[in-house]
CSV table of C-alpha atoms in Angstrom, one decimal:
chain,number,residue,atom,x,y,z
A,1462,UNK,CA,10.4,-0.3,13.4
A,1463,UNK,CA,11.8,-2.5,10.6
A,1464,UNK,CA,10.2,-4.8,8.1
A,1465,UNK,CA,12.8,-6.8,6.2
A,1466,UNK,CA,11.7,-9.0,3.3
A,1467,UNK,CA,13.3,-12.0,1.7
A,1468,UNK,CA,15.1,-11.8,-1.6
A,1469,UNK,CA,14.0,-11.9,-5.2
A,1470,UNK,CA,12.6,-15.1,-6.6
A,1471,UNK,CA,12.3,-16.5,-10.1
A,1472,UNK,CA,9.7,-19.2,-10.6
A,1473,UNK,CA,8.2,-21.2,-13.4
A,1474,UNK,CA,4.5,-21.1,-14.2
A,1475,UNK,CA,2.6,-23.4,-12.0
A,1476,UNK,CA,5.1,-23.3,-9.1
A,1477,UNK,CA,4.6,-21.7,-5.7
A,1478,UNK,CA,6.5,-19.1,-3.9
A,1479,UNK,CA,6.8,-18.3,-0.2
A,1480,UNK,CA,8.0,-14.9,0.9
A,1481,UNK,CA,8.9,-13.8,4.4
A,1482,UNK,CA,8.7,-10.5,6.2
A,1483,UNK,CA,10.9,-10.3,9.3
A,1484,UNK,CA,9.9,-7.5,11.8
A,1485,UNK,CA,11.6,-5.8,14.7
A,1486,UNK,CA,11.1,-2.7,16.9
A,1487,UNK,CA,7.5,-3.3,17.9
A,1488,UNK,CA,5.3,-5.8,19.5
A,1489,UNK,CA,4.5,-8.1,16.6
A,1490,UNK,CA,1.3,-9.6,18.1
A,1491,UNK,CA,-0.3,-6.2,18.6
A,1492,UNK,CA,-0.5,-5.5,14.9
A,1493,UNK,CA,-1.9,-6.8,11.6
A,1494,UNK,CA,0.4,-7.6,8.7
A,1495,UNK,CA,-0.7,-7.1,5.1
A,1496,UNK,CA,0.6,-8.2,1.8
A,1497,UNK,CA,0.4,-5.8,-1.2
A,1498,UNK,CA,1.7,-6.4,-4.7
A,1499,UNK,CA,2.6,-4.1,-7.6
A,1500,UNK,CA,2.9,-5.3,-11.1
A,1501,UNK,CA,5.3,-3.4,-13.4
A,1502,UNK,CA,4.0,0.1,-14.1
A,1503,UNK,CA,0.8,-0.6,-12.2
A,1504,UNK,CA,-1.0,0.5,-9.1
A,1505,UNK,CA,-1.0,-1.4,-5.8
A,1506,UNK,CA,-3.2,-4.4,-5.1
A,1507,UNK,CA,-4.0,-5.6,-1.6
A,1508,UNK,CA,-3.7,-9.3,-1.3
A,1509,UNK,CA,-4.7,-10.1,2.3
A,1510,UNK,CA,-3.8,-9.7,6.0
A,1511,UNK,CA,-3.2,-11.6,9.1
A,1512,UNK,CA,-3.9,-10.6,12.7
A,1513,UNK,CA,-0.5,-11.3,14.1
A,1514,UNK,CA,-2.0,-11.8,17.6
A,1515,UNK,CA,-4.7,-14.4,16.9
A,1516,UNK,CA,-3.7,-15.6,13.4
A,1517,UNK,CA,-7.0,-14.7,11.8
A,1518,UNK,CA,-6.6,-14.1,8.1
A,1519,UNK,CA,-8.6,-12.3,5.3
A,1520,UNK,CA,-7.8,-12.6,1.7
A,1521,UNK,CA,-8.7,-10.7,-1.5
A,1522,UNK,CA,-11.5,-12.7,-3.2
A,1523,UNK,CA,-9.6,-12.5,-6.4
A,1524,UNK,CA,-6.6,-14.4,-4.9
A,1525,UNK,CA,-8.1,-16.4,-2.1
A,1526,UNK,CA,-7.8,-19.7,-3.8
A,1527,UNK,CA,-4.1,-19.3,-4.3
A,1528,UNK,CA,-2.8,-17.2,-1.4
A,1529,UNK,CA,-2.0,-18.2,2.2
A,1530,UNK,CA,-0.7,-15.8,4.9
A,1531,UNK,CA,0.9,-17.2,8.1
A,1532,UNK,CA,3.0,-15.9,10.9
A,1533,UNK,CA,5.6,-17.1,13.4
A,1534,UNK,CA,5.1,-15.1,16.6
A,1535,UNK,CA,8.4,-16.5,18.1
A,1536,UNK,CA,10.3,-15.0,15.1
A,1537,UNK,CA,8.0,-11.9,14.6
A,1538,UNK,CA,7.8,-12.9,11.0
A,1539,UNK,CA,4.9,-13.0,8.5
A,1540,UNK,CA,4.8,-15.2,5.4
A,1541,UNK,CA,2.9,-15.1,2.2
A,1542,UNK,CA,2.6,-18.1,-0.1
A,1543,UNK,CA,1.2,-17.8,-3.6
A,1544,UNK,CA,0.5,-21.0,-5.5
A,1545,UNK,CA,-0.2,-21.9,-9.2
A,1546,UNK,CA,1.9,-19.0,-10.3
A,1547,UNK,CA,1.3,-17.4,-13.7
A,1548,UNK,CA,3.0,-14.7,-15.7
A,1549,UNK,CA,0.5,-12.1,-14.4
A,1550,UNK,CA,1.9,-12.7,-10.9
A,1551,UNK,CA,5.2,-11.1,-11.8
A,1552,UNK,CA,5.3,-8.2,-9.4
A,1553,UNK,CA,7.0,-6.6,-6.4
A,1554,UNK,CA,5.4,-7.9,-3.3
A,1555,UNK,CA,5.3,-5.8,-0.1
A,1556,UNK,CA,4.5,-6.5,3.4
A,1557,UNK,CA,3.1,-3.7,5.5
A,1558,UNK,CA,1.9,-3.1,9.1
A,1559,UNK,CA,-1.3,-1.7,10.4
A,1560,UNK,CA,-2.6,-1.0,13.9
A,1561,UNK,CA,-5.8,-2.6,15.1
A,1562,UNK,CA,-7.6,0.7,14.4
A,1563,UNK,CA,-6.7,0.2,10.7
A,1564,UNK,CA,-6.4,3.8,9.7
A,1565,UNK,CA,-3.4,3.1,7.4
A,1566,UNK,CA,-0.4,1.0,6.6
A,1567,UNK,CA,2.2,2.9,8.5
A,1568,UNK,CA,5.4,0.9,7.8
A,1569,UNK,CA,6.3,-1.1,4.7
A,1570,UNK,CA,9.0,-3.7,3.9
A,1571,UNK,CA,11.4,-2.9,1.1
A,1572,UNK,CA,9.6,-5.2,-1.4
A,1573,UNK,CA,10.5,-8.5,-3.0
A,1574,UNK,CA,10.5,-9.0,-6.8
A,1575,UNK,CA,8.9,-12.2,-8.0
A,1576,UNK,CA,9.4,-13.1,-11.6
A,1577,UNK,CA,7.3,-15.8,-13.2
A,1578,UNK,CA,8.8,-17.0,-16.4
A,1579,UNK,CA,9.5,-20.3,-18.2
B,449,UNK,CA,-15.5,-3.6,-3.9
B,450,UNK,CA,-15.1,0.1,-3.2
B,451,UNK,CA,-13.6,1.9,-6.3
B,452,UNK,CA,-11.2,4.8,-6.0
B,453,UNK,CA,-10.8,7.2,-8.9
B,454,UNK,CA,-7.8,9.5,-8.8
B,455,UNK,CA,-7.4,12.6,-10.9
B,456,UNK,CA,-5.4,13.6,-12.6
B,457,UNK,CA,-3.4,10.6,-13.6
B,458,UNK,CA,-0.4,12.8,-14.6
B,459,UNK,CA,0.5,16.2,-13.3
B,460,UNK,CA,3.3,18.5,-14.4
B,461,UNK,CA,4.2,21.2,-12.0
B,462,UNK,CA,7.1,23.4,-10.9
B,463,UNK,CA,9.0,23.9,-7.6
B,464,UNK,CA,7.0,26.1,-5.3
B,465,UNK,CA,3.7,25.4,-7.1
B,466,UNK,CA,0.6,24.5,-5.1
B,467,UNK,CA,-0.9,21.2,-6.3
B,468,UNK,CA,-4.1,19.2,-5.5
B,469,UNK,CA,-4.8,15.6,-6.2
B,470,UNK,CA,-8.3,14.3,-6.0
B,471,UNK,CA,-9.6,10.8,-5.0
B,472,UNK,CA,-13.3,10.0,-5.5
B,473,UNK,CA,-14.7,6.9,-3.7
B,474,UNK,CA,-17.6,4.9,-5.0
B,475,UNK,CA,-19.2,4.9,-1.5
B,476,UNK,CA,-18.8,6.6,1.8
B,477,UNK,CA,-15.5,5.9,3.7
B,478,UNK,CA,-16.2,7.4,7.1
B,479,UNK,CA,-12.7,9.0,6.8
B,480,UNK,CA,-11.0,5.7,6.3
B,481,UNK,CA,-8.7,7.0,3.6
B,482,UNK,CA,-4.9,7.3,3.5
B,483,UNK,CA,-2.5,8.9,1.1
B,484,UNK,CA,0.9,7.5,0.2
B,485,UNK,CA,3.9,8.7,-1.8
B,486,UNK,CA,6.0,6.3,-3.8
B,487,UNK,CA,9.3,7.0,-5.5
B,488,UNK,CA,10.7,4.7,-8.2
B,489,UNK,CA,12.1,1.4,-6.8
B,490,UNK,CA,10.9,2.2,-3.3
B,491,UNK,CA,8.0,1.1,-1.0
B,492,UNK,CA,5.1,3.5,-0.5
B,493,UNK,CA,5.4,6.0,2.3
B,494,UNK,CA,2.5,7.0,4.4
B,495,UNK,CA,1.7,10.7,4.3
B,496,UNK,CA,-1.9,11.2,5.5
B,497,UNK,CA,-4.3,8.9,7.4
B,498,UNK,CA,-7.9,9.3,8.5
B,499,UNK,CA,-8.4,11.6,5.5
B,500,UNK,CA,-6.7,14.6,7.1
B,501,UNK,CA,-4.2,13.5,9.8
B,502,UNK,CA,-0.6,14.1,9.0
B,503,UNK,CA,1.7,11.2,9.7
B,504,UNK,CA,4.5,11.9,12.1
B,505,UNK,CA,7.6,13.3,10.4
B,506,UNK,CA,5.8,14.3,7.2
B,507,UNK,CA,6.3,18.0,6.3
B,508,UNK,CA,3.4,20.3,7.0
B,509,UNK,CA,3.2,21.4,3.3
B,510,UNK,CA,1.2,18.1,2.8
B,511,UNK,CA,-2.5,18.2,3.9
B,512,UNK,CA,-5.6,16.2,3.3
B,513,UNK,CA,-9.3,17.0,3.3
B,514,UNK,CA,-12.6,15.3,2.8
B,515,UNK,CA,-16.0,16.3,1.4
B,516,UNK,CA,-18.5,13.5,1.2
B,517,UNK,CA,-16.9,10.9,-1.1
B,518,UNK,CA,-14.3,13.2,-2.5
B,519,UNK,CA,-10.8,13.4,-0.9
B,520,UNK,CA,-8.0,15.8,-1.7
B,521,UNK,CA,-4.3,15.8,-1.1
B,522,UNK,CA,-2.7,19.2,-1.3
B,523,UNK,CA,1.0,20.1,-1.4
B,524,UNK,CA,1.2,23.8,-0.6
B,525,UNK,CA,4.7,24.5,-2.1
B,526,UNK,CA,6.3,21.8,-4.1
B,527,UNK,CA,9.8,20.8,-3.3
B,528,UNK,CA,12.2,18.9,-5.5
B,529,UNK,CA,11.8,15.8,-3.4
B,530,UNK,CA,8.0,15.7,-3.8
B,531,UNK,CA,8.1,14.6,-7.4
B,532,UNK,CA,6.8,11.0,-7.2
B,533,UNK,CA,3.7,9.0,-7.6
B,534,UNK,CA,0.8,9.4,-5.1
B,535,UNK,CA,-1.8,6.8,-4.2
B,536,UNK,CA,-5.0,7.0,-2.1
B,537,UNK,CA,-6.2,3.9,-0.3
B,538,UNK,CA,-9.5,3.1,1.4
B,539,UNK,CA,-9.6,1.1,4.6
B,540,UNK,CA,-13.3,1.1,5.1
B,541,UNK,CA,-13.9,-2.4,3.9
B,542,UNK,CA,-12.3,-5.4,2.3
B,543,UNK,CA,-10.6,-5.5,-0.1
B,544,UNK,CA,-8.5,-2.4,0.9
B,545,UNK,CA,-8.3,-0.9,-2.6
B,546,UNK,CA,-5.9,1.7,-3.9
B,547,UNK,CA,-6.4,4.4,-6.5
B,548,UNK,CA,-4.7,4.1,-9.8
B,549,UNK,CA,-2.1,6.7,-8.9
B,550,UNK,CA,-1.1,10.3,-9.8
B,551,UNK,CA,2.4,10.7,-11.3
B,552,UNK,CA,3.7,14.2,-10.4
B,553,UNK,CA,6.4,15.3,-12.7
B,554,UNK,CA,8.7,18.3,-12.9
B,555,UNK,CA,7.6,20.9,-15.5
């Protein structure tokens, strides 16, 4: 099982960023994919998830106006787009996998640093 | 939202010590609680799921327990590689919140 994320991004306030999470070693459509972020020195914040099989999504209420999670089943890849970026969005963004039973996030990507700065 | 309160926030211990980290939930979780270990610059690593089930490949010195809304992670004999930050996470309901973390340092 591997989750490989796209590279670091530097964005100006107000811009959007789209991150990818390319997976291998398992049947992508049998799992859910989550996005979690971690601001510098802070704890982890769950952002949302997508059922990779049927495409159903659920977002954190705090971010739901700005975050969109999609997937490409042919490429076994999940995406997370965050719009209207602000300095507080500077963080490492992780994708993670969970089974349908949702007992845990058992595999994680390596993380992508997004820096929002003018 | 379900709140998770970890204690302590910082813990200083020595190799071969037994340590316990507590996570208190604001409501019942029906065992939908996981524990993760995170080292600097790395992604979290799953240790325990369903409150007390050891993830495959995780050393048996790690264990988890549950009593009502209080959950504990115990490391029976600390090893040098165990010094890290530990997080609990609830998966009972959206949003899937995390505790604030416990930083375990070498004494």
